mmCIF file with all atom_site columns, C-alpha atoms and ligand atoms in Angstrom:
data_model
loop_
_atom_site.group_PDB
_atom_site.id
_atom_site.type_symbol
_atom_site.label_atom_id
_atom_site.label_alt_id
_atom_site.label_comp_id
_atom_site.label_asym_id
_atom_site.label_entity_id
_atom_site.label_seq_id
_atom_site.pdbx_PDB_ins_code
_atom_site.Cartn_x
_atom_site.Cartn_y
_atom_site.Cartn_z
_atom_site.occupancy
_atom_site.B_iso_or_equiv
_atom_site.pdbx_formal_charge
_atom_site.auth_seq_id
_atom_site.auth_comp_id
_atom_site.auth_asym_id
_atom_site.auth_atom_id
_atom_site.pdbx_PDB_model_num
ATOM   1   C  CA  . MET A 1 1   ? -0.076 -0.113 -0.282 1.00 77.00 ? 1   MET A CA  1
ATOM   2   C  CA  . ILE A 1 2   ? 1.559  3.491  -1.041 1.00 85.00 ? 2   ILE A CA  1
ATOM   3   C  CA  . GLY A 1 3   ? -0.342 4.623  2.149  1.00 90.00 ? 3   GLY A CA  1
ATOM   4   C  CA  . THR A 1 4   ? 1.535  2.814  4.519  1.00 93.00 ? 4   THR A CA  1
ATOM   5   C  CA  . LEU A 1 5   ? 4.686  3.157  2.391  1.00 95.00 ? 5   LEU A CA  1
ATOM   6   C  CA  . VAL A 1 6   ? 4.274  7.229  2.609  1.00 97.00 ? 6   VAL A CA  1
ATOM   7   C  CA  . ALA A 1 7   ? 3.399  7.005  6.400  1.00 97.00 ? 7   ALA A CA  1
ATOM   8   C  CA  . THR A 1 8   ? 6.377  4.775  7.207  1.00 97.00 ? 8   THR A CA  1
ATOM   9   C  CA  . ALA A 1 9   ? 8.709  7.272  5.320  1.00 98.00 ? 9   ALA A CA  1
ATOM   10  C  CA  . PHE A 1 10  ? 7.505  10.385 7.016  1.00 98.00 ? 10  PHE A CA  1
ATOM   11  C  CA  . TRP A 1 11  ? 7.391  8.610  10.509 1.00 98.00 ? 11  TRP A CA  1
ATOM   12  C  CA  . ALA A 1 12  ? 11.111 7.352  9.791  1.00 98.00 ? 12  ALA A CA  1
ATOM   13  C  CA  . MET A 1 13  ? 12.241 10.757 8.524  1.00 98.00 ? 13  MET A CA  1
ATOM   14  C  CA  . LEU A 1 14  ? 10.536 13.052 11.375 1.00 98.00 ? 14  LEU A CA  1
ATOM   15  C  CA  . PRO A 1 15  ? 13.745 13.498 13.582 1.00 98.00 ? 15  PRO A CA  1
ATOM   16  C  CA  . ALA A 1 16  ? 15.354 14.801 10.556 1.00 98.00 ? 16  ALA A CA  1
ATOM   17  C  CA  . TYR A 1 17  ? 12.889 17.024 9.399  1.00 98.00 ? 17  TYR A CA  1
ATOM   18  C  CA  . VAL A 1 18  ? 12.228 18.394 12.574 1.00 98.00 ? 18  VAL A CA  1
ATOM   19  C  CA  . PRO A 1 19  ? 15.688 19.864 13.515 1.00 98.00 ? 19  PRO A CA  1
ATOM   20  C  CA  . ASN A 1 20  ? 16.258 22.557 11.091 1.00 96.00 ? 20  ASN A CA  1
ATOM   21  C  CA  . ASN A 1 21  ? 12.679 24.418 11.495 1.00 95.00 ? 21  ASN A CA  1
ATOM   22  C  CA  . ALA A 1 22  ? 13.788 23.956 15.466 1.00 97.00 ? 22  ALA A CA  1
ATOM   23  C  CA  . ALA A 1 23  ? 17.029 25.652 14.711 1.00 98.00 ? 23  ALA A CA  1
ATOM   24  C  CA  . VAL A 1 24  ? 15.207 28.418 12.769 1.00 96.00 ? 24  VAL A CA  1
ATOM   25  C  CA  . LEU A 1 25  ? 13.180 29.500 15.666 1.00 96.00 ? 25  LEU A CA  1
ATOM   26  C  CA  . ALA A 1 26  ? 16.103 28.806 18.151 1.00 97.00 ? 26  ALA A CA  1
ATOM   27  C  CA  . GLY A 1 27  ? 18.659 30.172 15.825 1.00 89.00 ? 27  GLY A CA  1
ATOM   28  C  CA  . GLY A 1 28  ? 21.055 33.586 17.079 1.00 91.00 ? 28  GLY A CA  1
ATOM   29  C  CA  . GLY A 1 29  ? 24.390 33.847 18.997 1.00 96.00 ? 29  GLY A CA  1
ATOM   30  C  CA  . ARG A 1 30  ? 27.931 32.900 18.066 1.00 98.00 ? 30  ARG A CA  1
ATOM   31  C  CA  . PRO A 1 31  ? 28.121 31.396 14.873 1.00 98.00 ? 31  PRO A CA  1
ATOM   32  C  CA  . ILE A 1 32  ? 29.993 28.129 14.781 1.00 98.00 ? 32  ILE A CA  1
ATOM   33  C  CA  . ASP A 1 33  ? 32.940 29.385 12.083 1.00 98.00 ? 33  ASP A CA  1
ATOM   34  C  CA  . GLY A 1 34  ? 33.322 32.093 14.697 1.00 98.00 ? 34  GLY A CA  1
ATOM   35  C  CA  . GLY A 1 35  ? 33.214 34.665 12.319 1.00 98.00 ? 35  GLY A CA  1
ATOM   36  C  CA  . ARG A 1 36  ? 36.201 33.178 10.073 1.00 98.00 ? 36  ARG A CA  1
ATOM   37  C  CA  . GLU A 1 37  ? 37.059 33.263 6.455  1.00 98.00 ? 37  GLU A CA  1
ATOM   38  C  CA  . TRP A 1 38  ? 38.247 31.085 4.047  1.00 97.00 ? 38  TRP A CA  1
ATOM   39  C  CA  . HIS A 1 39  ? 39.176 32.011 0.257  1.00 95.00 ? 39  HIS A CA  1
ATOM   40  C  CA  . GLY A 1 40  ? 37.631 35.663 0.876  1.00 95.00 ? 40  GLY A CA  1
ATOM   41  C  CA  . ALA A 1 41  ? 34.102 33.966 2.032  1.00 98.00 ? 41  ALA A CA  1
ATOM   42  C  CA  . ARG A 1 42  ? 32.933 33.100 5.323  1.00 98.00 ? 42  ARG A CA  1
ATOM   43  C  CA  . LEU A 1 43  ? 33.656 29.528 6.277  1.00 98.00 ? 43  LEU A CA  1
ATOM   44  C  CA  . LEU A 1 44  ? 29.920 29.027 7.191  1.00 98.00 ? 44  LEU A CA  1
ATOM   45  C  CA  . GLY A 1 45  ? 28.073 32.545 7.667  1.00 98.00 ? 45  GLY A CA  1
ATOM   46  C  CA  . ASP A 1 46  ? 25.963 33.518 10.565 1.00 98.00 ? 46  ASP A CA  1
ATOM   47  C  CA  . GLY A 1 47  ? 23.363 31.545 9.481  1.00 98.00 ? 47  GLY A CA  1
ATOM   48  C  CA  . LYS A 1 48  ? 25.119 28.353 11.208 1.00 98.00 ? 48  LYS A CA  1
ATOM   49  C  CA  . THR A 1 49  ? 25.188 28.854 14.816 1.00 98.00 ? 49  THR A CA  1
ATOM   50  C  CA  . TRP A 1 50  ? 26.012 26.777 17.865 1.00 98.00 ? 50  TRP A CA  1
ATOM   51  C  CA  . ARG A 1 51  ? 22.445 27.413 19.456 1.00 98.00 ? 51  ARG A CA  1
ATOM   52  C  CA  . GLY A 1 52  ? 20.429 26.622 16.628 1.00 98.00 ? 52  GLY A CA  1
ATOM   53  C  CA  . THR A 1 53  ? 22.521 23.319 15.951 1.00 98.00 ? 53  THR A CA  1
ATOM   54  C  CA  . ALA A 1 54  ? 22.451 22.014 19.464 1.00 98.00 ? 54  ALA A CA  1
ATOM   55  C  CA  . VAL A 1 55  ? 18.410 22.916 20.155 1.00 98.00 ? 55  VAL A CA  1
ATOM   56  C  CA  . GLY A 1 56  ? 17.774 21.546 16.614 1.00 98.00 ? 56  GLY A CA  1
ATOM   57  C  CA  . THR A 1 57  ? 19.450 18.384 17.523 1.00 98.00 ? 57  THR A CA  1
ATOM   58  C  CA  . LEU A 1 58  ? 17.803 18.125 21.096 1.00 98.00 ? 58  LEU A CA  1
ATOM   59  C  CA  . VAL A 1 59  ? 14.380 18.492 19.536 1.00 98.00 ? 59  VAL A CA  1
ATOM   60  C  CA  . GLY A 1 60  ? 15.121 16.016 17.037 1.00 98.00 ? 60  GLY A CA  1
ATOM   61  C  CA  . VAL A 1 61  ? 16.139 13.605 19.298 1.00 99.00 ? 61  VAL A CA  1
ATOM   62  C  CA  . LEU A 1 62  ? 13.055 14.388 21.971 1.00 98.00 ? 62  LEU A CA  1
ATOM   63  C  CA  . LEU A 1 63  ? 10.621 13.791 18.939 1.00 98.00 ? 63  LEU A CA  1
ATOM   64  C  CA  . ALA A 1 64  ? 12.172 10.605 18.125 1.00 98.00 ? 64  ALA A CA  1
ATOM   65  C  CA  . LEU A 1 65  ? 11.523 9.452  21.857 1.00 98.00 ? 65  LEU A CA  1
ATOM   66  C  CA  . GLY A 1 66  ? 8.185  10.870 21.967 1.00 98.00 ? 66  GLY A CA  1
ATOM   67  C  CA  . LEU A 1 67  ? 7.436  8.661  18.532 1.00 98.00 ? 67  LEU A CA  1
ATOM   68  C  CA  . ASN A 1 68  ? 8.980  5.428  20.218 1.00 98.00 ? 68  ASN A CA  1
ATOM   69  C  CA  . ALA A 1 69  ? 6.052  5.781  22.538 1.00 98.00 ? 69  ALA A CA  1
ATOM   70  C  CA  . LEU A 1 70  ? 3.476  6.587  20.016 1.00 98.00 ? 70  LEU A CA  1
ATOM   71  C  CA  . ALA A 1 71  ? 4.889  3.429  17.865 1.00 98.00 ? 71  ALA A CA  1
ATOM   72  C  CA  . ASP A 1 72  ? 2.434  0.876  19.117 1.00 98.00 ? 72  ASP A CA  1
ATOM   73  C  CA  . PRO A 1 73  ? -1.008 2.532  18.546 1.00 98.00 ? 73  PRO A CA  1
ATOM   74  C  CA  . ALA A 1 74  ? 0.056  4.259  15.575 1.00 98.00 ? 74  ALA A CA  1
ATOM   75  C  CA  . SER A 1 75  ? 1.224  1.084  14.020 1.00 97.00 ? 75  SER A CA  1
ATOM   76  C  CA  . ALA A 1 76  ? -2.060 -0.710 15.037 1.00 97.00 ? 76  ALA A CA  1
ATOM   77  C  CA  . ALA A 1 77  ? -4.212 2.433  13.485 1.00 96.00 ? 77  ALA A CA  1
ATOM   78  C  CA  . LEU A 1 78  ? -1.879 2.395  10.221 1.00 94.00 ? 78  LEU A CA  1
ATOM   79  C  CA  . GLY A 1 79  ? -1.988 -1.803 9.982  1.00 92.00 ? 79  GLY A CA  1
ATOM   80  C  CA  . GLY A 1 80  ? 1.568  -1.423 9.317  1.00 90.00 ? 80  GLY A CA  1
ATOM   81  C  CA  . ASP A 1 81  ? 4.738  -1.499 11.442 1.00 94.00 ? 81  ASP A CA  1
ATOM   82  C  CA  . LEU A 1 82  ? 6.233  1.633  12.097 1.00 98.00 ? 82  LEU A CA  1
ATOM   83  C  CA  . PRO A 1 83  ? 10.302 1.830  13.010 1.00 98.00 ? 83  PRO A CA  1
ATOM   84  C  CA  . THR A 1 84  ? 11.047 2.903  16.423 1.00 98.00 ? 84  THR A CA  1
ATOM   85  C  CA  . PHE A 1 85  ? 14.393 4.770  17.343 1.00 98.00 ? 85  PHE A CA  1
ATOM   86  C  CA  . ALA A 1 86  ? 17.322 3.533  19.571 1.00 98.00 ? 86  ALA A CA  1
ATOM   87  C  CA  . LEU A 1 87  ? 19.425 6.719  20.761 1.00 98.00 ? 87  LEU A CA  1
ATOM   88  C  CA  . PRO A 1 88  ? 22.064 6.325  18.570 1.00 98.00 ? 88  PRO A CA  1
ATOM   89  C  CA  . ALA A 1 89  ? 19.767 6.260  15.436 1.00 98.00 ? 89  ALA A CA  1
ATOM   90  C  CA  . ALA A 1 90  ? 17.774 9.540  16.693 1.00 98.00 ? 90  ALA A CA  1
ATOM   91  C  CA  . PHE A 1 91  ? 20.681 11.294 17.426 1.00 98.00 ? 91  PHE A CA  1
ATOM   92  C  CA  . ALA A 1 92  ? 22.198 10.268 14.117 1.00 99.00 ? 92  ALA A CA  1
ATOM   93  C  CA  . LEU A 1 93  ? 19.062 11.315 12.068 1.00 99.00 ? 93  LEU A CA  1
ATOM   94  C  CA  . ALA A 1 94  ? 18.410 14.515 14.239 1.00 99.00 ? 94  ALA A CA  1
ATOM   95  C  CA  . PHE A 1 95  ? 22.586 15.671 13.876 1.00 99.00 ? 95  PHE A CA  1
ATOM   96  C  CA  . GLY A 1 96  ? 22.899 14.368 10.691 1.00 99.00 ? 96  GLY A CA  1
ATOM   97  C  CA  . ALA A 1 97  ? 20.056 16.636 9.247  1.00 98.00 ? 97  ALA A CA  1
ATOM   98  C  CA  . MET A 1 98  ? 21.810 19.697 10.926 1.00 98.00 ? 98  MET A CA  1
ATOM   99  C  CA  . CYS A 1 99  ? 25.389 18.637 9.510  1.00 98.00 ? 99  CYS A CA  1
ATOM   100 C  CA  . GLY A 1 100 ? 24.006 18.039 5.969  1.00 98.00 ? 100 GLY A CA  1
ATOM   101 C  CA  . ASP A 1 101 ? 22.536 21.747 6.052  1.00 98.00 ? 101 ASP A CA  1
ATOM   102 C  CA  . ILE A 1 102 ? 25.792 23.307 7.540  1.00 98.00 ? 102 ILE A CA  1
ATOM   103 C  CA  . GLY A 1 103 ? 27.450 21.301 4.838  1.00 98.00 ? 103 GLY A CA  1
ATOM   104 C  CA  . ALA A 1 104 ? 25.428 22.811 2.209  1.00 98.00 ? 104 ALA A CA  1
ATOM   105 C  CA  . SER A 1 105 ? 26.369 26.169 3.944  1.00 98.00 ? 105 SER A CA  1
ATOM   106 C  CA  . PHE A 1 106 ? 30.124 25.174 3.358  1.00 98.00 ? 106 PHE A CA  1
ATOM   107 C  CA  . LEU A 1 107 ? 29.369 24.721 -0.131 1.00 98.00 ? 107 LEU A CA  1
ATOM   108 C  CA  . LYS A 1 108 ? 26.990 28.121 -0.962 1.00 98.00 ? 108 LYS A CA  1
ATOM   109 C  CA  . ARG A 1 109 ? 29.864 30.147 0.416  1.00 98.00 ? 109 ARG A CA  1
ATOM   110 C  CA  . ARG A 1 110 ? 32.543 28.483 -1.586 1.00 98.00 ? 110 ARG A CA  1
ATOM   111 C  CA  . SER A 1 111 ? 30.361 29.202 -4.440 1.00 97.00 ? 111 SER A CA  1
ATOM   112 C  CA  . GLY A 1 112 ? 29.916 32.980 -3.797 1.00 97.00 ? 112 GLY A CA  1
ATOM   113 C  CA  . ARG A 1 113 ? 26.487 32.801 -2.477 1.00 98.00 ? 113 ARG A CA  1
ATOM   114 C  CA  . GLU A 1 114 ? 25.757 35.065 0.540  1.00 97.00 ? 114 GLU A CA  1
ATOM   115 C  CA  . ARG A 1 115 ? 24.073 34.145 3.446  1.00 97.00 ? 115 ARG A CA  1
ATOM   116 C  CA  . GLY A 1 116 ? 20.367 33.473 2.625  1.00 96.00 ? 116 GLY A CA  1
ATOM   117 C  CA  . ALA A 1 117 ? 20.904 33.094 -0.898 1.00 97.00 ? 117 ALA A CA  1
ATOM   118 C  CA  . ALA A 1 118 ? 19.112 29.879 -2.612 1.00 97.00 ? 118 ALA A CA  1
ATOM   119 C  CA  . PHE A 1 119 ? 20.807 26.531 -4.053 1.00 97.00 ? 119 PHE A CA  1
ATOM   120 C  CA  . PRO A 1 120 ? 18.053 24.885 -5.514 1.00 96.00 ? 120 PRO A CA  1
ATOM   121 C  CA  . GLY A 1 121 ? 18.200 21.379 -4.851 1.00 95.00 ? 121 GLY A CA  1
ATOM   122 C  CA  . LEU A 1 122 ? 20.812 21.210 -2.305 1.00 97.00 ? 122 LEU A CA  1
ATOM   123 C  CA  . ASP A 1 123 ? 18.789 23.135 -0.133 1.00 96.00 ? 123 ASP A CA  1
ATOM   124 C  CA  . GLN A 1 124 ? 15.771 20.326 -0.421 1.00 95.00 ? 124 GLN A CA  1
ATOM   125 C  CA  . LEU A 1 125 ? 18.005 17.513 0.195  1.00 95.00 ? 125 LEU A CA  1
ATOM   126 C  CA  . ASP A 1 126 ? 21.158 18.748 2.291  1.00 98.00 ? 126 ASP A CA  1
ATOM   127 C  CA  . PHE A 1 127 ? 19.709 17.269 5.292  1.00 98.00 ? 127 PHE A CA  1
ATOM   128 C  CA  . VAL A 1 128 ? 18.574 14.053 4.011  1.00 98.00 ? 128 VAL A CA  1
ATOM   129 C  CA  . VAL A 1 129 ? 22.058 13.353 2.739  1.00 98.00 ? 129 VAL A CA  1
ATOM   130 C  CA  . GLY A 1 130 ? 23.154 14.211 6.253  1.00 98.00 ? 130 GLY A CA  1
ATOM   131 C  CA  . ALA A 1 131 ? 20.624 12.356 8.276  1.00 98.00 ? 131 ALA A CA  1
ATOM   132 C  CA  . LEU A 1 132 ? 20.291 9.020  6.266  1.00 98.00 ? 132 LEU A CA  1
ATOM   133 C  CA  . GLY A 1 133 ? 24.270 9.249  5.549  1.00 98.00 ? 133 GLY A CA  1
ATOM   134 C  CA  . LEU A 1 134 ? 24.994 9.336  9.523  1.00 98.00 ? 134 LEU A CA  1
ATOM   135 C  CA  . ALA A 1 135 ? 22.047 6.832  10.298 1.00 98.00 ? 135 ALA A CA  1
ATOM   136 C  CA  . PHE A 1 136 ? 23.503 4.284  8.058  1.00 98.00 ? 136 PHE A CA  1
ATOM   137 C  CA  . LEU A 1 137 ? 26.850 4.842  9.481  1.00 98.00 ? 137 LEU A CA  1
ATOM   138 C  CA  . VAL A 1 138 ? 26.135 4.696  13.225 1.00 98.00 ? 138 VAL A CA  1
ATOM   139 C  CA  . ASP A 1 139 ? 22.970 2.020  13.220 1.00 98.00 ? 139 ASP A CA  1
ATOM   140 C  CA  . THR A 1 140 ? 23.642 0.333  9.808  1.00 98.00 ? 140 THR A CA  1
ATOM   141 C  CA  . ASP A 1 141 ? 21.025 -2.930 10.599 1.00 98.00 ? 141 ASP A CA  1
ATOM   142 C  CA  . TRP A 1 142 ? 18.628 -0.412 11.640 1.00 98.00 ? 142 TRP A CA  1
ATOM   143 C  CA  . ALA A 1 143 ? 18.875 1.866  9.246  1.00 98.00 ? 143 ALA A CA  1
ATOM   144 C  CA  . LEU A 1 144 ? 18.970 -1.091 6.060  1.00 98.00 ? 144 LEU A CA  1
ATOM   145 C  CA  . ALA A 1 145 ? 15.843 -2.783 7.861  1.00 98.00 ? 145 ALA A CA  1
ATOM   146 C  CA  . VAL A 1 146 ? 14.033 0.925  7.983  1.00 98.00 ? 146 VAL A CA  1
ATOM   147 C  CA  . PHE A 1 147 ? 15.064 2.717  4.679  1.00 98.00 ? 147 PHE A CA  1
ATOM   148 C  CA  . THR A 1 148 ? 14.397 -0.111 2.136  1.00 98.00 ? 148 THR A CA  1
ATOM   149 C  CA  . PRO A 1 149 ? 14.823 0.998  -1.661 1.00 98.00 ? 149 PRO A CA  1
ATOM   150 C  CA  . ARG A 1 150 ? 11.119 1.554  -1.514 1.00 97.00 ? 150 ARG A CA  1
ATOM   151 C  CA  . VAL A 1 151 ? 10.889 3.819  1.476  1.00 98.00 ? 151 VAL A CA  1
ATOM   152 C  CA  . LEU A 1 152 ? 14.233 5.692  -0.054 1.00 98.00 ? 152 LEU A CA  1
ATOM   153 C  CA  . ALA A 1 153 ? 12.311 6.351  -3.252 1.00 98.00 ? 153 ALA A CA  1
ATOM   154 C  CA  . VAL A 1 154 ? 9.483  7.832  -1.413 1.00 98.00 ? 154 VAL A CA  1
ATOM   155 C  CA  . VAL A 1 155 ? 11.646 10.255 0.922  1.00 98.00 ? 155 VAL A CA  1
ATOM   156 C  CA  . LEU A 1 156 ? 13.537 11.347 -2.105 1.00 97.00 ? 156 LEU A CA  1
ATOM   157 C  CA  . VAL A 1 157 ? 10.345 12.564 -3.667 1.00 97.00 ? 157 VAL A CA  1
ATOM   158 C  CA  . MET A 1 158 ? 8.388  13.495 -0.760 1.00 98.00 ? 158 MET A CA  1
ATOM   159 C  CA  . THR A 1 159 ? 11.238 15.557 1.175  1.00 97.00 ? 159 THR A CA  1
ATOM   160 C  CA  . PRO A 1 160 ? 11.569 18.502 -1.576 1.00 97.00 ? 160 PRO A CA  1
ATOM   161 C  CA  . LEU A 1 161 ? 8.036  18.546 -1.728 1.00 97.00 ? 161 LEU A CA  1
ATOM   162 C  CA  . LEU A 1 162 ? 7.809  19.145 2.134  1.00 97.00 ? 162 LEU A CA  1
ATOM   163 C  CA  . HIS A 1 163 ? 10.603 21.442 2.537  1.00 96.00 ? 163 HIS A CA  1
ATOM   164 C  CA  . VAL A 1 164 ? 8.909  23.881 -0.537 1.00 96.00 ? 164 VAL A CA  1
ATOM   165 C  CA  . VAL A 1 165 ? 5.563  23.754 1.716  1.00 97.00 ? 165 VAL A CA  1
ATOM   166 C  CA  . THR A 1 166 ? 7.017  24.061 5.131  1.00 96.00 ? 166 THR A CA  1
ATOM   167 C  CA  . ASN A 1 167 ? 9.410  27.013 4.113  1.00 96.00 ? 167 ASN A CA  1
ATOM   168 C  CA  . VAL A 1 168 ? 7.069  28.999 2.200  1.00 97.00 ? 168 VAL A CA  1
ATOM   169 C  CA  . GLY A 1 169 ? 4.718  28.454 5.068  1.00 97.00 ? 169 GLY A CA  1
ATOM   170 C  CA  . ALA A 1 170 ? 7.160  29.841 7.693  1.00 96.00 ? 170 ALA A CA  1
ATOM   171 C  CA  . TYR A 1 171 ? 7.832  32.786 5.410  1.00 97.00 ? 171 TYR A CA  1
ATOM   172 C  CA  . LEU A 1 172 ? 4.396  33.652 5.358  1.00 97.00 ? 172 LEU A CA  1
ATOM   173 C  CA  . LEU A 1 173 ? 4.260  33.280 8.987  1.00 97.00 ? 173 LEU A CA  1
ATOM   174 C  CA  . GLY A 1 174 ? 7.189  35.816 9.358  1.00 96.00 ? 174 GLY A CA  1
ATOM   175 C  CA  . VAL A 1 175 ? 9.470  32.928 10.638 1.00 95.00 ? 175 VAL A CA  1
ATOM   176 C  CA  . LYS A 1 176 ? 11.894 32.709 7.881  1.00 95.00 ? 176 LYS A CA  1
ATOM   177 C  CA  . ASN A 1 177 ? 13.467 35.638 6.028  1.00 95.00 ? 177 ASN A CA  1
ATOM   178 C  CA  . GLU A 1 178 ? 13.464 33.489 2.677  1.00 95.00 ? 178 GLU A CA  1
ATOM   179 C  CA  . PRO A 1 179 ? 10.598 31.130 1.301  1.00 96.00 ? 179 PRO A CA  1
ATOM   180 C  CA  . TRP A 1 180 ? 13.404 28.334 1.110  1.00 95.00 ? 180 TRP A CA  1
HETATM 181 N  N1  . LIG B 2 .   ? 19.994 28.391 12.021 1.00 84.58 ? 1   LIG B N1  1
HETATM 182 C  C1  . LIG B 2 .   ? 20.958 28.036 13.332 1.00 84.58 ? 1   LIG B C1  1
HETATM 183 N  N2  . LIG B 2 .   ? 21.948 27.224 13.072 1.00 84.58 ? 1   LIG B N2  1
HETATM 184 C  C2  . LIG B 2 .   ? 21.481 26.149 12.259 1.00 84.58 ? 1   LIG B C2  1
HETATM 185 C  C3  . LIG B 2 .   ? 20.709 26.655 11.093 1.00 84.58 ? 1   LIG B C3  1
HETATM 186 C  C4  . LIG B 2 .   ? 20.154 27.412 11.162 1.00 84.58 ? 1   LIG B C4  1
HETATM 187 O  O1  . LIG B 2 .   ? 21.046 29.139 13.914 1.00 84.58 ? 1   LIG B O1  1
HETATM 188 N  N3  . LIG B 2 .   ? 22.503 25.241 12.248 1.00 84.58 ? 1   LIG B N3  1
HETATM 189 C  C5  . LIG B 2 .   ? 19.029 29.406 12.195 1.00 84.58 ? 1   LIG B C5  1
HETATM 190 C  C6  . LIG B 2 .   ? 19.672 30.807 11.796 1.00 84.58 ? 1   LIG B C6  1
HETATM 191 O  O2  . LIG B 2 .   ? 18.975 31.823 12.430 1.00 84.58 ? 1   LIG B O2  1
HETATM 192 C  C7  . LIG B 2 .   ? 19.363 30.801 10.332 1.00 84.58 ? 1   LIG B C7  1
HETATM 193 C  C8  . LIG B 2 .   ? 18.102 30.529 10.031 1.00 84.58 ? 1   LIG B C8  1
HETATM 194 O  O3  . LIG B 2 .   ? 18.004 29.165 11.228 1.00 84.58 ? 1   LIG B O3  1
HETATM 195 O  O4  . LIG B 2 .   ? 19.522 32.221 9.814  1.00 84.58 ? 1   LIG B O4  1
HETATM 196 C  C9  . LIG B 2 .   ? 17.429 29.607 8.875  1.00 84.58 ? 1   LIG B C9  1
HETATM 197 O  O5  . LIG B 2 .   ? 18.636 28.444 8.559  1.00 84.58 ? 1   LIG B O5  1
HETATM 198 P  P1  . LIG B 2 .   ? 18.904 28.472 6.957  1.00 84.58 ? 1   LIG B P1  1
HETATM 199 O  O6  . LIG B 2 .   ? 17.986 28.976 5.530  1.00 84.58 ? 1   LIG B O6  1
HETATM 200 O  O7  . LIG B 2 .   ? 19.744 26.906 6.798  1.00 84.58 ? 1   LIG B O7  1
HETATM 201 O  O8  . LIG B 2 .   ? 20.105 29.428 7.000  1.00 84.58 ? 1   LIG B O8  1
HETATM 202 P  P2  . LIG B 2 .   ? 20.454 30.864 6.099  1.00 84.58 ? 1   LIG B P2  1
HETATM 203 O  O9  . LIG B 2 .   ? 20.302 31.888 7.194  1.00 84.58 ? 1   LIG B O9  1
HETATM 204 O  O10 . LIG B 2 .   ? 19.485 30.932 4.912  1.00 84.58 ? 1   LIG B O10 1
HETATM 205 O  O11 . LIG B 2 .   ? 21.935 30.858 5.634  1.00 84.58 ? 1   LIG B O11 1
HETATM 206 P  P3  . LIG B 2 .   ? 22.770 29.732 4.848  1.00 84.58 ? 1   LIG B P3  1
HETATM 207 O  O12 . LIG B 2 .   ? 22.781 30.612 3.363  1.00 84.58 ? 1   LIG B O12 1
HETATM 208 O  O13 . LIG B 2 .   ? 24.149 29.465 5.254  1.00 84.58 ? 1   LIG B O13 1
HETATM 209 O  O14 . LIG B 2 .   ? 22.016 28.601 4.383  1.00 84.58 ? 1   LIG B O14 1
HETATM 210 K  K1  . LIG B 2 .   ? 19.224 25.612 4.520  1.00 84.58 ? 2   LIG B K1  1
HETATM 211 MG MG1 . LIG B 2 .   ? 18.171 30.007 4.334  1.00 84.58 ? 3   LIG B MG1 1
#
């Protein structure tokens, strides 16, 4: 069933989806790069802060633990098997998402893009690559069991759509400076 597949993909990726949005709300304070430049541009820029990264990661982990508590009733309601998140997997998804986003800022600065500039494609998938990459590294068996090829395919199609919708929404609400 495609519905079960989409629900599973969304559930499994929620701890990776929420951190970047939490960082937008929590961001501020000292930038990770401490203002340092590299080859004439900021290493990361003022948009990547310690506080945003820490709060984003924490919120993602807490969300995963919350999902664990709901997994049984939600699975029963769905008629499918939703995954639970052991702490290493939860941390990998949340922190990996933040790292993917940080890596994208590094690439944006290297390609002459100022803070806030769009980088279509990268903006929508950087955190997926970071989250899945770290999850497969940290908890390979779990990741292989949850992110089957079919679930991965749904993630790759669904994530850019969700990203566009949430960021335009955050922009319209005045929470985010740019709609991407
Ligand atoms: N943010 C943060 N720390 C992070 C990620 C995000 O503090 N690790 C906060 C910052 O306030 C940032 C906002 O969330 O401005 C929006 O995030 P994002 O769009 O990723 O950053 P940009 O400001 O657009 O900067 P960049 O061009 O480097 O992506
Ligand atoms: K970003
Ligand atoms: Mg931005």
